[in-house]
Amino acid sequence: MTDEIIASAGEYVAGLMSKDENEAFERLMVTDPEVRRAVADWRARLLPLDEAAPPIEPSAELWAGIERAIGAAPAAPAAPASTGLVGRAKAFWADVRALRIAALAGVAAAFVLAAVLLVRPLGPPAGPVVVAVLNAPNTQTAGAIVEAFADGRIRVVPLTPIPVPEGRTLQVWTLWDRAVGPRSIGLMTSARGQDYRTSGLPAPVADQLYEITLEPAGGSPTGRPTGPILFVGRGATPL
């Protein structure tokens, strides 16, 4: 995972992207599992802050001060180059230290790889066969990512806190055939990533609909969505 992916995922989760950047990044999430993992990592880090801190609207004066501080930040002065024998000696030992650190890191990585291979042999990655970005209805506000796997697993990763009133619960649904109607994937007990094991559902396909609704505690009493749709989207096949 590159630094650029990590930084872009942080900007996305923090809501710092423009509308066009946001839409382009969501298209990238559908096709790139590393991007989805980066978004999920940022979401997990920031969720405790989202839940603990009350919303505060920054004043115009505060924004102006931040912009002035960013614009006035001086560049760090370049360190003077060492010259002569002393400088060359320092550079030599710095290179030696760097090589020793790299060697130690390589040994550690080899031990980790050996341990992983003992537990899980090499094989093709079992990535999702369908990915859906769920948006709030009639908006481009992404609320969750759904990853559907060939073995029946479904992973739902919220991208934003989802308030749940007392006595209500979140329920995840899918629809692949209107003649059959929507089927429940399961309940969400919190706005955190959740894995589901499904049975009796056909293999996921592109354009399959997924949605999250707000239902009575314990789930829909009818086996069909009864509450408001919070987030909805259609699946796409990762490249």
Short mmCIF file of C-alpha atoms in Angstrom, two decimals:
data_model
loop_
_atom_site.label_atom_id
_atom_site.label_comp_id
_atom_site.label_asym_id
_atom_site.label_seq_id
_atom_site.Cartn_x
_atom_site.Cartn_y
_atom_site.Cartn_z
CA MET A 1 0.00 0.00 0.00
CA THR A 2 1.56 3.28 -1.10
CA ASP A 3 1.78 6.52 0.86
CA GLU A 4 -0.37 8.16 -1.82
CA ILE A 5 -3.20 5.66 -1.27
CA ILE A 6 -3.02 6.12 2.50
CA ALA A 7 -3.04 9.91 2.21
CA SER A 8 -5.90 9.95 -0.30
CA ALA A 9 -7.94 7.58 1.86
CA GLY A 10 -7.40 9.90 4.82
CA GLU A 11 -8.59 12.90 2.82
CA TYR A 12 -11.64 10.93 1.66
CA VAL A 13 -12.64 9.82 5.16
CA ALA A 14 -12.03 13.32 6.55
CA GLY A 15 -14.23 14.85 3.83
CA LEU A 16 -11.48 17.00 2.33
CA MET A 17 -12.01 16.02 -1.31
CA SER A 18 -13.96 18.00 -3.88
CA LYS A 19 -17.09 16.46 -5.39
CA ASP A 20 -15.20 15.33 -8.52
CA GLU A 21 -12.31 13.93 -6.47
CA ASN A 22 -14.81 12.16 -4.20
CA GLU A 23 -16.59 10.47 -7.12
CA ALA A 24 -13.30 9.45 -8.75
CA PHE A 25 -12.03 7.99 -5.48
CA GLU A 26 -15.24 5.99 -4.98
CA ARG A 27 -14.84 4.52 -8.47
CA LEU A 28 -11.30 3.56 -7.50
CA MET A 29 -12.57 1.88 -4.32
CA VAL A 30 -14.70 -0.45 -6.41
CA THR A 31 -11.70 -1.78 -8.34
CA ASP A 32 -8.83 -1.59 -5.84
CA PRO A 33 -8.89 -3.66 -2.61
CA GLU A 34 -5.90 -1.75 -1.19
CA VAL A 35 -7.86 1.48 -1.43
CA ARG A 36 -10.79 -0.13 0.40
CA ARG A 37 -8.48 -1.39 3.12
CA ALA A 38 -6.92 2.05 3.51
CA VAL A 39 -10.36 3.64 3.86
CA ALA A 40 -11.39 1.03 6.42
CA ASP A 41 -8.17 1.61 8.40
CA TRP A 42 -8.72 5.37 8.49
CA ARG A 43 -12.35 4.86 9.44
CA ALA A 44 -11.38 2.56 12.34
CA ARG A 45 -8.85 5.13 13.58
CA LEU A 46 -11.17 8.10 13.38
CA LEU A 47 -14.41 6.48 14.53
CA PRO A 48 -13.63 6.89 18.27
CA LEU A 49 -13.04 10.60 17.67
CA ASP A 50 -16.26 10.92 15.67
CA GLU A 51 -18.24 9.28 18.46
CA ALA A 52 -16.59 11.14 21.35
CA ALA A 53 -16.39 14.69 20.03
CA PRO A 54 -19.51 16.88 19.72
CA PRO A 55 -19.89 18.60 16.32
CA ILE A 56 -18.44 22.12 16.29
CA GLU A 57 -18.69 24.49 13.35
CA PRO A 58 -15.36 26.35 12.93
CA SER A 59 -15.68 30.10 12.83
CA ALA A 60 -14.67 32.14 9.79
CA GLU A 61 -11.87 33.70 11.84
CA LEU A 62 -10.47 30.25 12.70
CA TRP A 63 -10.43 29.17 9.05
CA ALA A 64 -8.76 32.43 8.06
CA GLY A 65 -6.10 31.89 10.71
CA ILE A 66 -5.46 28.33 9.53
CA GLU A 67 -5.12 29.46 5.92
CA ARG A 68 -2.73 32.24 6.91
CA ALA A 69 -0.64 29.80 8.96
CA ILE A 70 -0.44 27.32 6.09
CA GLY A 71 0.48 30.03 3.59
CA ALA A 72 3.08 31.60 5.87
CA ALA A 73 4.78 28.37 6.96
CA PRO A 74 8.48 28.78 6.04
CA ALA A 75 10.28 25.97 4.31
CA ALA A 76 12.72 24.08 6.50
CA PRO A 77 16.30 25.27 5.77
CA ALA A 78 18.51 22.73 4.06
CA ALA A 79 21.15 21.18 6.29
CA PRO A 80 24.67 22.39 5.41
CA ALA A 81 26.67 19.81 3.52
CA SER A 82 29.58 18.27 5.37
CA THR A 83 32.93 18.72 3.65
CA GLY A 84 36.37 17.23 4.01
CA LEU A 85 37.49 14.04 5.69
CA VAL A 86 35.13 14.38 8.67
CA GLY A 87 32.13 14.77 6.39
CA ARG A 88 33.09 11.73 4.32
CA ALA A 89 33.58 9.65 7.47
CA LYS A 90 30.15 10.64 8.78
CA ALA A 91 28.56 9.78 5.45
CA PHE A 92 30.33 6.38 5.42
CA TRP A 93 29.13 5.40 8.91
CA ALA A 94 25.64 6.67 8.13
CA ASP A 95 25.59 4.32 5.14
CA VAL A 96 26.83 1.45 7.31
CA ARG A 97 24.09 2.07 9.87
CA ALA A 98 21.48 2.21 7.11
CA LEU A 99 22.68 -1.11 5.68
CA ARG A 100 22.58 -2.75 9.12
CA ILE A 101 19.02 -1.52 9.71
CA ALA A 102 17.96 -2.74 6.27
CA ALA A 103 19.55 -6.14 6.93
CA LEU A 104 17.80 -6.49 10.29
CA ALA A 105 14.50 -5.49 8.69
CA GLY A 106 15.03 -8.11 5.99
CA VAL A 107 15.70 -10.83 8.56
CA ALA A 108 12.57 -9.82 10.51
CA ALA A 109 10.49 -9.86 7.33
CA ALA A 110 11.81 -13.32 6.48
CA PHE A 111 10.76 -14.66 9.88
CA VAL A 112 7.29 -13.12 9.50
CA LEU A 113 6.91 -14.56 5.99
CA ALA A 114 7.98 -18.00 7.20
CA ALA A 115 5.44 -17.87 10.02
CA VAL A 116 2.67 -16.83 7.63
CA LEU A 117 3.52 -19.60 5.16
CA LEU A 118 3.41 -22.21 7.91
CA VAL A 119 -0.10 -21.15 8.80
CA ARG A 120 -1.42 -20.27 5.35
CA PRO A 121 0.19 -21.67 2.18
CA LEU A 122 0.60 -19.48 -0.85
CA GLY A 123 -2.39 -19.34 -3.16
CA PRO A 124 -4.48 -16.94 -5.21
CA PRO A 125 -6.00 -14.14 -3.10
CA ALA A 126 -9.66 -14.76 -2.31
CA GLY A 127 -10.81 -11.24 -3.03
CA PRO A 128 -14.41 -10.09 -3.42
CA VAL A 129 -16.16 -10.87 -6.68
CA VAL A 130 -18.53 -7.90 -6.33
CA VAL A 131 -18.03 -4.54 -4.59
CA ALA A 132 -20.68 -1.89 -3.99
CA VAL A 133 -20.35 1.65 -2.65
CA LEU A 134 -23.56 2.54 -0.82
CA ASN A 135 -24.64 6.19 -0.90
CA ALA A 136 -27.38 8.03 0.94
CA PRO A 137 -30.45 8.14 -1.37
CA ASN A 138 -30.34 10.89 -4.03
CA THR A 139 -26.88 12.05 -2.90
CA GLN A 140 -23.23 11.23 -3.52
CA THR A 141 -22.55 10.82 0.22
CA ALA A 142 -20.95 7.40 0.61
CA GLY A 143 -21.95 5.60 3.79
CA ALA A 144 -20.62 2.06 3.44
CA ILE A 145 -18.78 -0.42 1.23
CA VAL A 146 -20.10 -3.93 0.60
CA GLU A 147 -17.72 -6.69 -0.48
CA ALA A 148 -19.35 -9.94 -1.63
CA PHE A 149 -17.20 -13.09 -1.93
CA ALA A 150 -17.68 -16.23 -3.98
CA ASP A 151 -17.90 -18.42 -0.86
CA GLY A 152 -20.99 -16.58 0.42
CA ARG A 153 -19.23 -14.19 2.76
CA ILE A 154 -20.30 -10.56 2.72
CA ARG A 155 -18.38 -7.78 4.42
CA VAL A 156 -19.96 -4.40 5.18
CA VAL A 157 -17.60 -1.54 6.09
CA PRO A 158 -19.29 1.72 7.20
CA LEU A 159 -17.51 4.89 6.08
CA THR A 160 -19.37 7.26 8.39
CA PRO A 161 -21.01 7.03 11.82
CA ILE A 162 -24.61 5.82 11.50
CA PRO A 163 -26.78 6.97 14.41
CA VAL A 164 -29.24 4.31 15.57
CA PRO A 165 -32.15 5.44 17.79
CA GLU A 166 -32.97 3.35 20.85
CA GLY A 167 -35.22 0.45 19.99
CA ARG A 168 -34.08 0.36 16.36
CA THR A 169 -31.41 -1.55 14.46
CA LEU A 170 -29.64 -1.43 11.10
CA GLN A 171 -30.39 -4.20 8.61
CA VAL A 172 -28.49 -5.04 5.42
CA TRP A 173 -30.39 -6.28 2.35
CA THR A 174 -29.66 -7.42 -1.18
CA LEU A 175 -31.80 -7.67 -4.31
CA TRP A 176 -30.73 -9.59 -7.41
CA ASP A 177 -34.17 -10.37 -8.88
CA ARG A 178 -37.29 -8.23 -8.42
CA ALA A 179 -39.46 -11.30 -8.86
CA VAL A 180 -37.81 -12.82 -5.77
CA GLY A 181 -37.67 -9.59 -3.80
CA PRO A 182 -35.08 -8.32 -1.31
CA ARG A 183 -33.40 -10.77 1.05
CA SER A 184 -31.86 -9.95 4.41
CA ILE A 185 -28.12 -10.33 4.79
CA GLY A 186 -28.16 -9.61 8.52
CA LEU A 187 -28.36 -7.00 11.26
CA MET A 188 -25.70 -4.41 12.01
CA THR A 189 -25.19 -3.96 15.73
CA SER A 190 -22.91 -0.94 15.32
CA ALA A 191 -21.41 1.29 12.70
CA ARG A 192 -18.28 -0.84 12.46
CA GLY A 193 -17.07 -3.33 9.88
CA GLN A 194 -19.02 -6.56 10.03
CA ASP A 195 -18.74 -9.93 8.26
CA TYR A 196 -21.71 -12.12 7.38
CA ARG A 197 -22.02 -15.76 6.36
CA THR A 198 -24.95 -16.14 4.00
CA SER A 199 -26.70 -19.27 2.73
CA GLY A 200 -29.44 -19.78 0.20
CA LEU A 201 -28.36 -16.79 -1.88
CA PRO A 202 -27.12 -17.07 -5.46
CA ALA A 203 -23.58 -16.08 -6.38
CA PRO A 204 -23.17 -12.29 -6.34
CA VAL A 205 -23.31 -10.55 -9.72
CA ALA A 206 -22.63 -7.09 -11.09
CA ASP A 207 -25.48 -4.60 -10.74
CA GLN A 208 -26.87 -6.48 -7.73
CA LEU A 209 -28.50 -4.05 -5.32
CA TYR A 210 -27.44 -3.66 -1.68
CA GLU A 211 -28.97 -1.39 0.93
CA ILE A 212 -29.02 -0.59 4.63
CA THR A 213 -32.33 0.25 6.30
CA LEU A 214 -33.40 1.32 9.76
CA GLU A 215 -35.66 -1.37 11.26
CA PRO A 216 -37.29 -2.20 14.61
CA ALA A 217 -35.09 -3.91 17.20
CA GLY A 218 -34.57 -7.52 16.16
CA GLY A 219 -34.98 -6.74 12.47
CA SER A 220 -37.85 -6.35 10.06
CA PRO A 221 -40.97 -8.22 11.26
CA THR A 222 -42.05 -8.97 7.68
CA GLY A 223 -38.85 -10.30 6.14
CA ARG A 224 -38.86 -7.29 3.81
CA PRO A 225 -37.51 -3.76 4.37
CA THR A 226 -40.01 -1.70 6.34
CA GLY A 227 -37.92 1.26 7.50
CA PRO A 228 -36.25 4.13 5.68
CA ILE A 229 -33.35 3.38 3.32
CA LEU A 230 -30.20 4.94 4.76
CA PHE A 231 -27.69 3.84 2.11
CA VAL A 232 -28.08 2.04 -1.21
CA GLY A 233 -25.87 1.06 -4.15
CA ARG A 234 -25.27 -1.48 -6.89
CA GLY A 235 -22.44 -3.96 -7.15
CA ALA A 236 -19.63 -3.84 -9.66
CA THR A 237 -17.06 -6.47 -10.57
CA PRO A 238 -13.50 -5.51 -9.49
CA LEU A 239 -10.95 -5.55 -12.28
#
